[in-house]
Coordinates of C-alpha atoms in Angstrom, one line a residue:
V22 CA 114.5 6.6 -7.8
A23 CA 117.7 5.4 -9.5
L24 CA 119.7 8.1 -7.7
G25 CA 118.3 7.0 -4.4
Q26 CA 119.2 3.4 -5.1
K27 CA 122.8 4.4 -6.1
L28 CA 123.2 6.6 -3.1
S29 CA 122.1 3.9 -0.7
A30 CA 124.6 1.5 -2.2
L31 CA 127.4 4.1 -2.1
V32 CA 126.8 5.0 1.5
S33 CA 126.5 1.4 2.5
E34 CA 129.7 0.5 0.8
R35 CA 131.7 3.4 2.1
W36 CA 130.5 3.9 5.7
F37 CA 128.7 0.8 6.9
R38 CA 130.1 -2.6 7.9
V39 CA 128.6 -5.9 6.9
P40 CA 125.9 -6.9 7.8
M41 CA 124.6 -3.3 8.1
R42 CA 123.5 -1.5 4.9
L43 CA 121.4 1.4 4.0
Q44 CA 118.3 0.4 2.0
Y45 CA 116.5 2.6 -0.4
E46 CA 112.7 2.7 0.3
R47 CA 111.0 5.5 -1.7
V48 CA 111.0 9.0 -2.9
Y49 CA 108.2 11.4 -2.2
R50 CA 107.2 14.0 -4.8
P51 CA 105.4 16.1 -3.9
F52 CA 105.9 16.0 -0.2
L53 CA 103.8 17.8 2.4
L54 CA 105.5 18.1 5.8
L55 CA 103.1 19.2 8.4
H56 CA 105.1 18.5 11.5
V57 CA 107.6 16.0 12.8
N58 CA 106.3 12.5 11.8
R59 CA 103.2 14.1 10.2
Y60 CA 103.4 14.1 6.5
A61 CA 101.8 13.1 3.2
G62 CA 103.3 12.5 -0.2
K63 CA 103.2 10.8 -3.5
A64 CA 105.4 7.8 -2.9
M65 CA 107.4 6.5 -5.8
E66 CA 109.2 3.2 -5.0
T67 CA 110.1 1.9 -8.5
E68 CA 111.5 3.2 -11.8
S69 CA 108.1 2.7 -13.4
D70 CA 106.5 5.0 -10.8
A71 CA 109.1 7.7 -11.5
A72 CA 108.7 7.3 -15.3
R73 CA 105.0 8.1 -14.9
D74 CA 105.7 11.1 -12.6
A75 CA 102.8 13.4 -13.8
P76 CA 99.8 14.6 -12.0
G77 CA 97.3 11.7 -11.6
Q78 CA 99.8 9.1 -12.7
G79 CA 102.4 6.9 -11.0
G80 CA 103.1 6.5 -7.3
S81 CA 100.7 6.1 -4.4
L82 CA 99.3 8.4 -1.8
L83 CA 101.0 7.8 1.6
I84 CA 99.8 9.7 4.7
K85 CA 101.6 9.2 8.0
G86 CA 100.8 10.6 11.5
I87 CA 97.9 12.8 10.5
R88 CA 95.4 12.1 13.3
A89 CA 92.3 13.3 11.5
I90 CA 92.8 10.4 9.1
W91 CA 92.7 8.0 12.0
R92 CA 89.6 6.8 13.7
Q93 CA 89.9 9.5 16.4
S94 CA 87.8 11.9 14.4
A95 CA 84.4 11.9 12.7
P96 CA 84.3 10.1 9.4
I97 CA 83.4 13.4 7.6
V98 CA 86.7 15.0 8.8
A99 CA 88.8 12.1 7.7
N100 CA 87.1 11.9 4.3
V101 CA 87.4 15.7 3.7
L102 CA 91.1 15.7 4.7
Q103 CA 92.0 12.6 2.8
G104 CA 90.1 13.9 -0.3
A105 CA 91.8 17.3 -0.1
V106 CA 95.3 15.8 0.4
Q107 CA 94.7 13.3 -2.4
R108 CA 93.9 16.2 -4.8
I109 CA 96.9 18.2 -3.7
V110 CA 99.4 15.4 -3.7
M111 CA 98.3 13.1 -6.5
Q112 CA 96.7 15.5 -8.9
E113 CA 98.8 18.5 -7.9
D114 CA 95.6 20.6 -8.0
V115 CA 95.1 22.9 -5.0
Q116 CA 92.0 24.4 -6.5
A117 CA 90.4 21.0 -6.8
A118 CA 91.2 20.4 -3.2
V119 CA 89.5 23.7 -2.2
S120 CA 86.5 22.9 -4.4
F121 CA 86.2 19.5 -2.8
A122 CA 86.3 20.9 0.7
E123 CA 83.8 23.6 -0.2
G124 CA 81.4 21.0 -1.7
E125 CA 81.6 18.9 1.5
I126 CA 81.0 22.0 3.7
R127 CA 78.0 22.9 1.5
R128 CA 76.7 19.4 1.9
L129 CA 77.0 19.6 5.7
L130 CA 75.3 23.0 5.8
L131 CA 72.4 21.8 3.6
G132 CA 71.9 18.9 5.9
K133 CA 72.7 16.3 3.3
V134 CA 75.3 14.5 5.5
E135 CA 74.3 11.2 7.1
L136 CA 74.4 11.2 10.9
S137 CA 76.9 8.4 10.8
E138 CA 79.4 10.6 9.1
L139 CA 79.3 12.9 12.2
V140 CA 79.7 10.3 14.9
M141 CA 83.1 9.7 16.5
T142 CA 83.6 6.1 17.4
G143 CA 87.3 5.9 18.3

């Protein structure tokens, strides 16, 4: 975070003219790049986020451009994808993501899913 802030100030000072300046926003760690403009990551915007950079601590989950998270898919799809990504990115636990997805698939196969979770509304 501190390095990003220093770099944005240095680049602004050296290559940009007033009133333009490069502004630091956030660092992603870990970062999942699925495709251009489709990604997910643990966003760390402040020094306190970076100081707590351990699985399950600090930062916030940020998901951009992944259509299954939007309203264009059934709620169960969005919930499973968001739950799996949350476990991979925030907890850094791929096995927990796999177990979560398997549990949701099992729930679907056993008929324990509410009909409303299967209906696409968008």
